[in-house]
Short mmCIF file of C-alpha atoms and ligand atoms in Angstrom, two decimals:
data_model
loop_
_atom_site.label_atom_id
_atom_site.label_comp_id
_atom_site.label_asym_id
_atom_site.label_seq_id
_atom_site.Cartn_x
_atom_site.Cartn_y
_atom_site.Cartn_z
CA MET O 1 41.86 -25.04 124.94
CA SER O 2 44.02 -28.10 124.34
CA ARG O 3 47.35 -27.99 122.50
CA GLN O 4 45.75 -29.86 119.63
CA ASP O 5 42.99 -27.23 119.30
CA ARG O 6 45.53 -24.41 119.38
CA ILE O 7 47.53 -26.05 116.59
CA GLN O 8 44.37 -26.56 114.55
CA GLY O 9 43.33 -22.94 115.10
CA LEU O 10 46.75 -21.75 113.96
CA ARG O 11 46.60 -24.00 110.90
CA ARG O 12 43.17 -22.61 110.01
CA ARG O 13 44.41 -19.03 110.32
CA ILE O 14 47.48 -19.67 108.20
CA TYR O 15 45.28 -21.40 105.62
CA ASP O 16 42.93 -18.38 105.40
CA ILE O 17 45.88 -16.02 105.06
CA LEU O 18 47.65 -18.09 102.40
CA GLU O 19 44.43 -18.80 100.51
CA TYR O 20 43.91 -15.07 100.23
CA ASP O 21 40.58 -15.18 102.01
CA GLN O 22 40.33 -11.38 102.25
CA LEU O 23 37.57 -11.59 104.79
CA ALA O 24 39.27 -13.89 107.27
CA SER O 25 41.93 -11.65 108.73
CA ARG O 26 43.54 -8.29 108.20
CA TRP O 27 46.86 -10.09 107.79
CA THR O 28 45.64 -11.67 104.60
CA THR O 29 45.91 -8.58 102.44
CA ALA O 30 49.29 -7.62 103.96
CA VAL O 31 50.77 -11.09 103.34
CA ALA O 32 49.28 -11.25 99.83
CA ARG O 33 50.73 -7.84 98.97
CA ALA O 34 54.16 -8.81 100.33
CA ILE O 35 54.19 -12.00 98.23
CA VAL O 36 53.06 -10.14 95.09
CA VAL O 37 55.79 -7.52 95.60
CA LEU O 38 58.37 -10.26 96.14
CA ILE O 39 57.30 -12.07 92.96
CA VAL O 40 57.51 -8.85 90.92
CA ILE O 41 60.95 -7.96 92.36
CA ASN O 42 62.02 -11.49 91.58
CA LEU O 43 60.93 -11.31 87.96
CA VAL O 44 62.56 -7.91 87.42
CA THR O 45 65.78 -9.23 89.01
CA MET O 46 65.74 -12.25 86.77
CA ILE O 47 65.31 -10.17 83.63
CA LEU O 48 68.02 -7.69 84.63
CA ALA O 49 70.42 -10.49 85.66
CA SER O 50 70.26 -11.83 82.10
CA VAL O 51 71.96 -8.63 80.89
CA THR O 52 75.67 -9.39 81.47
CA GLU O 53 76.72 -5.74 82.02
CA ILE O 54 74.07 -5.19 84.71
CA ASP O 55 74.75 -8.56 86.32
CA LEU O 56 78.46 -7.69 86.67
CA VAL O 57 77.62 -4.56 88.67
CA TYR O 58 74.63 -5.73 90.75
CA GLY O 59 75.30 -9.47 90.88
CA THR O 60 75.63 -9.57 94.67
CA LEU O 61 72.38 -7.69 95.19
CA PHE O 62 70.62 -10.09 92.81
CA ASP O 63 72.03 -13.06 94.75
CA ILE O 64 70.73 -11.65 98.04
CA ILE O 65 67.27 -11.07 96.55
CA GLU O 66 67.27 -14.59 95.15
CA ALA O 67 68.28 -16.08 98.51
CA ILE O 68 65.52 -14.18 100.36
CA SER O 69 62.90 -15.14 97.74
CA LEU O 70 63.95 -18.76 97.77
CA PHE O 71 63.66 -18.85 101.55
CA VAL O 72 60.22 -17.15 101.59
CA PHE O 73 58.78 -19.26 98.76
CA SER O 74 60.12 -22.45 100.34
CA VAL O 75 58.56 -21.61 103.73
CA GLU O 76 55.33 -20.73 101.90
CA TYR O 77 55.38 -24.08 100.09
CA CYS O 78 55.93 -26.07 103.28
CA LEU O 79 53.16 -24.14 105.05
CA ARG O 80 50.80 -24.77 102.14
CA ILE O 81 51.45 -28.50 102.43
CA TRP O 82 50.81 -28.37 106.17
CA VAL O 83 47.53 -26.41 105.91
CA ALA O 84 46.17 -28.23 102.84
CA VAL O 85 44.09 -30.26 105.31
CA GLU O 86 41.92 -27.17 105.89
CA ASP O 87 40.80 -27.01 102.28
CA ALA O 88 37.03 -27.57 102.13
CA SER O 89 37.42 -29.91 99.16
CA ASN O 90 39.77 -32.12 101.17
CA ARG O 91 37.88 -32.03 104.42
CA HIS O 92 36.74 -35.64 104.28
CA LEU O 93 40.13 -37.04 103.33
CA HIS O 94 42.99 -38.37 105.39
CA PRO O 95 45.40 -35.46 106.14
CA TRP O 96 48.18 -36.92 104.01
CA ARG O 97 45.84 -37.59 101.14
CA ALA O 98 44.72 -33.94 101.36
CA ARG O 99 48.35 -32.83 101.29
CA LEU O 100 49.11 -35.04 98.32
CA ASN O 101 46.13 -33.48 96.51
CA TYR O 102 47.66 -30.04 96.96
CA ILE O 103 51.14 -31.22 95.88
CA ALA O 104 49.67 -32.73 92.69
CA SER O 105 47.39 -29.76 91.93
CA GLY O 106 48.24 -27.17 89.26
CA MET O 107 49.14 -24.47 91.78
CA GLY O 108 51.02 -27.03 93.93
CA ILE O 109 53.23 -27.95 90.98
CA ILE O 110 53.87 -24.27 90.19
CA ASP O 111 54.76 -23.62 93.84
CA LEU O 112 57.17 -26.55 93.80
CA LEU O 113 58.82 -25.64 90.49
CA ALA O 114 59.30 -22.10 91.82
CA VAL O 115 61.70 -23.42 94.48
CA LEU O 116 62.91 -26.95 93.81
CA PRO O 117 65.31 -26.28 90.89
CA PHE O 118 67.05 -23.61 92.95
CA TRP O 119 67.65 -25.99 95.83
CA ILE O 120 69.11 -28.72 93.64
CA GLU O 121 71.12 -26.31 91.49
CA PRO O 122 74.36 -26.82 93.51
CA LEU O 123 74.21 -30.50 92.50
CA PHE O 124 74.25 -29.57 88.82
CA PRO O 125 76.70 -26.72 88.26
CA ASN O 126 76.51 -24.73 84.98
CA THR O 127 72.75 -24.97 84.83
CA ILE O 128 72.22 -21.36 85.86
CA ARG O 129 70.77 -20.40 82.44
CA THR O 130 68.13 -23.08 82.60
CA LEU O 131 67.15 -21.78 86.01
CA VAL O 132 65.95 -18.54 84.42
CA LEU O 133 63.15 -20.57 82.88
CA PHE O 134 62.06 -21.89 86.27
CA GLY O 135 62.32 -18.39 87.71
CA ILE O 136 59.73 -17.21 85.22
CA ILE O 137 57.39 -19.90 86.57
CA ARG O 138 57.13 -17.74 89.68
CA PHE O 139 55.06 -15.39 87.54
CA PHE O 140 52.21 -17.90 87.63
CA LYS O 141 52.12 -17.71 91.41
CA LEU O 142 50.48 -14.33 90.83
CA ALA O 143 47.32 -16.12 89.64
CA ARG O 144 46.30 -16.58 93.28
CA TYR O 145 46.34 -12.91 94.02
CA LEU O 146 45.26 -11.10 90.87
CA ALA O 147 41.51 -11.28 90.32
CA ALA O 148 41.89 -10.45 86.62
CA MET O 149 44.42 -13.22 86.02
CA ARG O 150 42.23 -15.66 87.87
CA SER O 151 39.19 -14.54 85.90
CA LEU O 152 41.07 -15.06 82.65
CA LEU O 153 42.18 -18.55 83.70
CA ASN O 154 38.60 -19.33 84.74
CA ALA O 155 37.31 -18.02 81.42
CA LEU O 156 39.79 -20.22 79.54
CA TYR O 157 38.82 -23.22 81.65
CA ASN O 158 35.08 -22.63 81.27
CA GLU O 159 35.41 -22.30 77.51
CA ARG O 160 37.86 -25.17 77.11
CA ARG O 161 35.50 -27.12 74.87
CA ALA O 162 34.82 -24.20 72.55
CA LEU O 163 38.56 -23.44 72.43
CA LEU O 164 39.40 -27.05 71.71
CA GLY O 165 36.82 -26.98 68.92
CA SER O 166 38.43 -23.86 67.42
CA LEU O 167 41.84 -25.54 67.63
CA VAL O 168 40.57 -28.62 65.80
CA ILE O 169 39.06 -26.41 63.07
CA LEU O 170 42.36 -24.55 62.76
CA LEU O 171 44.33 -27.80 62.51
CA GLY O 172 41.92 -29.10 59.88
CA ALA O 173 42.25 -25.92 57.81
CA THR O 174 46.06 -26.04 58.18
CA LEU O 175 46.14 -29.59 56.90
CA PHE O 176 43.78 -28.81 54.03
CA PHE O 177 45.62 -25.71 52.76
CA ALA O 178 49.04 -27.31 53.27
CA THR O 179 48.00 -30.29 51.14
CA VAL O 180 46.49 -28.12 48.38
CA MET O 181 49.55 -25.85 48.34
CA HIS O 182 51.89 -28.83 48.28
CA LEU O 183 50.10 -30.14 45.18
CA ILE O 184 50.21 -26.72 43.45
CA GLU O 185 53.71 -25.51 44.36
CA ARG O 186 55.77 -28.68 44.82
CA ASN O 187 57.34 -28.46 41.32
CA ALA O 188 57.93 -24.69 41.41
CA GLN O 189 59.43 -24.70 44.95
CA PRO O 190 60.41 -28.26 45.93
CA ASP O 191 62.52 -27.01 48.86
CA ARG O 192 59.55 -25.18 50.44
CA PHE O 193 56.47 -27.10 49.41
CA GLY O 194 58.11 -30.44 48.55
CA ASN O 195 56.29 -32.27 51.34
CA ILE O 196 53.22 -31.65 53.48
CA PRO O 197 55.06 -30.89 56.78
CA ASP O 198 57.04 -28.12 54.98
CA ALA O 199 53.85 -26.75 53.44
CA MET O 200 52.20 -26.81 56.89
CA TRP O 201 54.63 -24.17 58.10
CA TRP O 202 53.38 -21.86 55.34
CA ALA O 203 49.75 -22.78 56.10
CA ILE O 204 49.90 -22.13 59.85
CA VAL O 205 51.75 -18.82 59.43
CA THR O 206 49.17 -17.72 56.82
CA LEU O 207 46.04 -18.93 58.62
CA CYS O 208 47.11 -17.28 61.86
CA THR O 209 47.50 -14.05 59.84
CA VAL O 210 51.13 -13.65 60.95
CA GLY O 211 52.64 -13.89 57.49
CA TYR O 212 56.41 -13.93 58.05
CA GLY O 213 56.90 -13.92 54.30
CA ASP O 214 59.74 -16.43 54.43
CA VAL O 215 57.69 -18.89 52.35
CA VAL O 216 55.35 -17.51 49.66
CA PRO O 217 53.61 -19.10 46.68
CA VAL O 218 54.96 -18.13 43.26
CA THR O 219 52.42 -19.70 40.87
CA GLN O 220 49.20 -17.84 39.96
CA PHE O 221 47.01 -20.59 41.27
CA GLY O 222 49.08 -20.79 44.44
CA LYS O 223 48.54 -17.06 45.07
CA LEU O 224 44.79 -17.49 44.60
CA VAL O 225 44.68 -20.30 47.17
CA ALA O 226 46.84 -18.18 49.53
CA GLY O 227 44.27 -15.36 49.27
CA VAL O 228 41.47 -17.72 50.24
CA ALA O 229 43.60 -19.13 53.10
CA ILE O 230 44.15 -15.62 54.51
CA ILE O 231 40.41 -14.86 54.56
CA VAL O 232 39.57 -18.25 56.07
CA GLY O 233 42.35 -17.72 58.63
CA LEU O 234 40.83 -14.40 59.73
CA MET O 235 37.48 -16.06 60.30
CA ILE O 236 38.94 -19.01 62.19
CA ILE O 237 41.10 -16.84 64.46
CA ALA O 238 38.14 -14.57 65.24
CA LEU O 239 36.30 -17.54 66.78
CA PRO O 240 38.46 -18.24 69.87
CA ILE O 241 39.12 -14.52 70.38
CA ALA O 242 35.37 -13.85 70.59
CA VAL O 243 34.85 -16.86 72.85
CA VAL O 244 37.58 -15.82 75.31
CA ALA O 245 36.59 -12.12 75.25
CA SER O 246 32.94 -12.75 76.11
CA ALA O 247 33.78 -15.41 78.74
CA PHE O 248 36.33 -13.05 80.31
CA SER O 249 33.92 -10.12 80.53
CA GLU O 250 31.29 -12.41 82.03
CA GLU O 251 33.79 -13.59 84.68
CA VAL O 252 34.82 -10.03 85.53
CA ARG O 253 31.17 -8.94 85.75
CA ARG O 254 30.52 -11.76 88.17
CA ARG O 255 32.97 -10.68 90.81
CA ASP O 256 34.32 -7.53 92.41
CA PHE O 257 36.86 -9.57 94.29
CA ILE O 258 38.00 -13.16 94.36
CA VAL O 259 35.44 -15.56 95.80
CA THR O 260 37.48 -18.25 97.45
CA TRP O 261 36.52 -21.71 98.44
CA GLY O 262 36.93 -20.71 102.07
CA MET O 263 34.31 -17.96 101.80
CA VAL O 264 31.70 -20.31 100.41
CA ALA O 265 32.54 -23.07 102.87
CA ARG O 266 32.06 -20.58 105.72
CA VAL O 267 28.37 -20.27 104.86
CA PRO O 268 26.89 -23.10 107.00
CA LEU O 269 24.28 -23.82 104.35
CA PHE O 270 26.99 -24.93 101.94
CA ALA O 271 29.36 -26.47 104.47
CA GLU O 272 27.98 -29.97 104.14
CA LEU O 273 28.15 -30.03 100.36
CA GLY O 274 30.72 -32.13 98.55
CA ALA O 275 33.74 -30.63 96.82
CA SER O 276 32.30 -30.61 93.32
CA ASP O 277 29.02 -29.03 94.49
CA ILE O 278 30.91 -26.23 96.26
CA ALA O 279 32.93 -25.71 93.09
CA ASP O 280 29.67 -25.42 91.13
CA ILE O 281 28.22 -22.89 93.55
CA LEU O 282 31.50 -20.94 93.56
CA ARG O 283 30.99 -20.31 89.87
CA LEU O 284 27.46 -19.00 90.40
CA LEU O 285 28.26 -16.51 93.14
CA ARG O 286 29.04 -12.88 92.48
CA ALA O 287 30.98 -11.04 95.17
CA GLN O 288 30.14 -7.52 96.29
CA VAL O 289 31.47 -5.21 98.98
CA ILE O 290 28.91 -2.81 100.45
CA GLU O 291 29.95 0.15 102.57
CA ALA O 292 28.31 0.67 106.00
CA GLY O 293 24.98 2.50 105.83
CA ARG O 294 24.21 1.63 102.20
CA ILE O 295 20.83 0.09 101.41
CA ILE O 296 21.22 -3.34 99.80
CA VAL O 297 17.60 -4.20 99.08
CA ARG O 298 14.63 -1.89 99.39
CA ARG O 299 11.16 -2.96 100.43
CA GLY O 300 8.78 -3.11 97.48
CA GLU O 301 11.49 -3.23 94.82
CA PRO O 302 11.69 -6.15 92.39
CA ALA O 303 14.17 -8.88 93.35
CA THR O 304 16.94 -10.15 91.10
CA CYS O 305 19.10 -12.08 93.56
CA MET O 306 19.60 -13.29 97.11
CA TYR O 307 22.68 -12.74 99.27
CA PHE O 308 24.93 -14.70 101.61
CA ILE O 309 26.91 -12.70 104.15
CA ALA O 310 30.61 -13.55 103.91
CA ALA O 311 31.75 -10.79 106.29
CA GLY O 312 30.17 -7.95 108.21
CA GLU O 313 26.63 -7.41 109.38
CA VAL O 314 23.35 -6.24 107.86
CA GLU O 315 20.18 -4.87 109.41
CA VAL O 316 16.69 -5.87 108.31
CA GLU O 317 14.05 -3.18 108.88
CA LEU O 318 10.86 -4.88 110.01
CA PRO O 319 7.64 -3.04 110.88
CA LYS O 320 8.22 -3.34 114.62
CA GLU O 321 11.89 -4.05 115.03
CA ARG O 322 15.28 -4.24 113.40
CA VAL O 323 16.95 -7.62 113.04
CA LYS O 324 20.69 -8.05 112.58
CA LEU O 325 22.09 -10.80 110.38
CA GLY O 326 25.77 -11.79 110.45
CA VAL O 327 28.40 -13.97 108.79
CA GLY O 328 27.05 -17.16 107.27
CA GLN O 329 23.41 -15.98 107.24
CA PHE O 330 21.47 -15.06 104.15
CA PHE O 331 18.69 -12.71 103.09
CA GLY O 332 16.70 -11.76 100.03
CA GLU O 333 15.32 -15.29 99.67
CA ILE O 334 11.67 -14.47 100.41
CA ALA O 335 11.08 -12.37 97.31
CA LEU O 336 12.76 -15.00 95.12
CA LEU O 337 10.73 -17.83 96.61
CA ARG O 338 7.47 -15.94 96.29
CA ARG O 339 8.49 -14.40 92.99
CA SER O 340 7.32 -11.12 94.44
CA ASN O 341 8.90 -7.83 95.47
CA ARG O 342 11.16 -7.31 98.48
CA SER O 343 9.40 -7.73 101.81
CA ALA O 344 11.79 -5.54 103.82
CA THR O 345 14.62 -3.03 103.46
CA VAL O 346 18.08 -4.38 104.29
CA THR O 347 20.98 -2.04 105.08
CA ALA O 348 24.67 -2.77 105.62
CA ALA O 349 25.31 -2.20 109.35
CA THR O 350 29.08 -2.47 108.84
CA ARG O 351 31.26 -2.79 105.74
CA THR O 352 29.85 -6.01 104.39
CA SER O 353 31.01 -8.58 101.88
CA LEU O 354 28.21 -10.39 100.16
CA LEU O 355 27.98 -13.35 97.84
CA ALA O 356 25.06 -12.74 95.51
CA LEU O 357 23.20 -15.54 93.79
CA ASP O 358 21.14 -14.50 90.75
CA ALA O 359 17.44 -15.45 90.70
CA HIS O 360 17.87 -17.83 87.79
CA ASP O 361 20.79 -19.64 89.46
CA PHE O 362 18.88 -19.63 92.76
CA HIS O 363 15.95 -21.52 91.27
CA SER O 364 18.14 -24.08 89.54
CA LEU O 365 20.13 -24.58 92.77
CA MET O 366 16.88 -25.12 94.69
CA GLU O 367 15.84 -27.77 92.20
CA ARG O 368 19.23 -29.48 92.26
CA GLU O 369 19.84 -29.44 96.01
CA PRO O 370 16.69 -30.46 97.93
CA ARG O 371 18.40 -30.09 101.32
CA ILE O 372 19.44 -26.54 100.61
CA ALA O 373 15.96 -25.83 99.26
CA GLN O 374 14.38 -27.22 102.41
CA HIS O 375 16.63 -25.17 104.67
CA ILE O 376 16.03 -21.93 102.76
CA ASN O 377 12.27 -22.58 102.78
CA GLU O 378 12.32 -23.20 106.53
CA VAL O 379 14.25 -20.04 107.26
CA ALA O 380 11.97 -18.00 104.98
CA ARG O 381 8.90 -19.42 106.72
CA SER O 382 10.34 -18.69 110.18
CA ARG O 383 10.89 -15.12 109.03
CA GLY O 384 7.19 -14.85 108.35
CA GLY O 385 7.44 -15.13 104.60
CA SER O 386 5.01 -17.58 103.08
CA THR O 387 7.05 -19.37 100.43
CA GLU O 388 4.07 -19.94 98.20
CA ARG O 389 4.43 -18.42 94.82
CA VAL O 390 2.34 -15.29 94.37
CA THR O 391 0.72 -14.41 91.04
CA PRO O 392 2.94 -15.01 88.00
CA LYS O 393 3.25 -11.30 87.40
CA GLY O 394 4.90 -11.00 90.78
CA ASP O 395 2.14 -9.03 92.48
CA ILE O 396 2.67 -8.37 96.13
CA ALA O 397 0.15 -8.34 98.89
CA SER O 398 -1.85 -5.17 99.12
CA GLY O 399 -0.34 -4.33 102.50
CA GLU O 400 3.14 -4.48 101.05
CA LEU O 401 2.11 -2.38 98.08
CA ALA O 402 0.75 0.24 100.40
CA ALA O 403 3.96 0.15 102.41
CA SER O 404 6.13 0.46 99.32
CA GLU O 405 4.03 3.43 98.12
CA LYS O 406 4.52 4.99 101.53
CA ASP O 407 8.29 4.42 101.23
CA LYS O 408 8.30 6.11 97.84
CA ASP O 409 6.37 9.08 99.20
CA GLU O 410 8.91 9.43 101.96
CA VAL O 411 11.75 9.46 99.43
P1 CMP A 501 13.29 -10.41 100.65
O1 CMP A 501 11.84 -10.21 100.86
O2 CMP A 501 13.74 -10.90 99.34
O3 CMP A 501 14.07 -9.04 100.97
C1 CMP A 501 14.12 -8.59 102.30
C2 CMP A 501 14.71 -9.66 103.16
O4 CMP A 501 14.77 -9.43 104.54
C3 CMP A 501 13.84 -10.90 103.05
O5 CMP A 501 13.86 -11.40 101.76
C4 CMP A 501 14.44 -11.75 104.13
O6 CMP A 501 15.61 -12.37 103.69
C5 CMP A 501 14.83 -10.69 105.15
N1 CMP A 501 13.84 -10.76 106.25
C6 CMP A 501 12.52 -10.51 106.19
N2 CMP A 501 11.95 -10.71 107.39
C7 CMP A 501 12.90 -11.11 108.25
C8 CMP A 501 12.95 -11.47 109.63
N3 CMP A 501 11.88 -11.48 110.39
N4 CMP A 501 14.17 -11.82 110.14
C9 CMP A 501 15.27 -11.82 109.39
N5 CMP A 501 15.28 -11.49 108.09
C10 CMP A 501 14.13 -11.13 107.50
#
């Protein structure tokens, strides 16, 4: 193996570890945990250091923790720049272009802001207080490692249009009620409702149902309008809350663990896709971990999804033999293609991580990506599964029915 290959291999391994590809190496989880612990210690330190009495006693300890964190996060940032080339979305780009993409990405900027101000701080003495703000930015580094935080960010991103719509409605209502209240109350309280911007403070506090009570209407008509504003506010605020809550639960339902870009790119079928297509598929896949020995699909049962193997090995029970499938291969496609029941029982031979694709998403992917469709059809055919659609009701061949009945009897 040449020196170049060794360096590339090392870069790939570091990328998998830093990208929190849980399936790539056992180091991944250890490194991720260490970074999460360091971030939490860092945040606690920062909060405690803002209390003067505590800072006077433990100041030196806080400084040591800060120095260690700064060193670790800086090394992490430099490594991330180096390995950015390995990112599937950057694969076709010039290495420096790929690195620039990472530097300019959301997480890249957070990683930079988590270290840069602390390095340049000696140049600007007396800015220590402002640094606390940048320290808190380290909190956002957690997004990489906490599935729930990532799911929430995904939910917010997916629903960005609905949320923007809710925001526009809220702004419109604020403007409307502020103008009406300004007209009603401007003579009674010129200092509070004398102009529309002042009245907007009252409107936003009322519509968001916070109600500080620092500005309240005093005229009868003003109170009536305030009552209407409160009810309208409740309805408007309920909109984005419902949108985010349902999108969040959908995201959490979709995945038991984080599906990373690396995992999807490792499936050869997807490897040749462009960045935006991989991103699309990433959203469709649901991750599952199956313990060794557990049955994943049972012959004769109805099919709801197909699976890609991200790690581990499965065993397909065929009438005359058992076939093993490993990383990058897929199964469960025959029943979806034929719209029939499962043609074989598949069991996890080792602890296996699977990426499941729901039937509905499978069919739309097949329509959208002819090359993927062709490949899946070919594999299904080579496995002895005719890919012709069976009867609309999903009947299976009589032989299979008999076999599934036999299976049931055995159970
Ligand atoms: P499906 O019928 O949905 O569920 C069982 C799966 O086992 C099937 O899809 C195929 O993915 C897989 N399978 C069936 N026959 C073979 C075979 N000969 N070799 C490998 N995998 C198979």
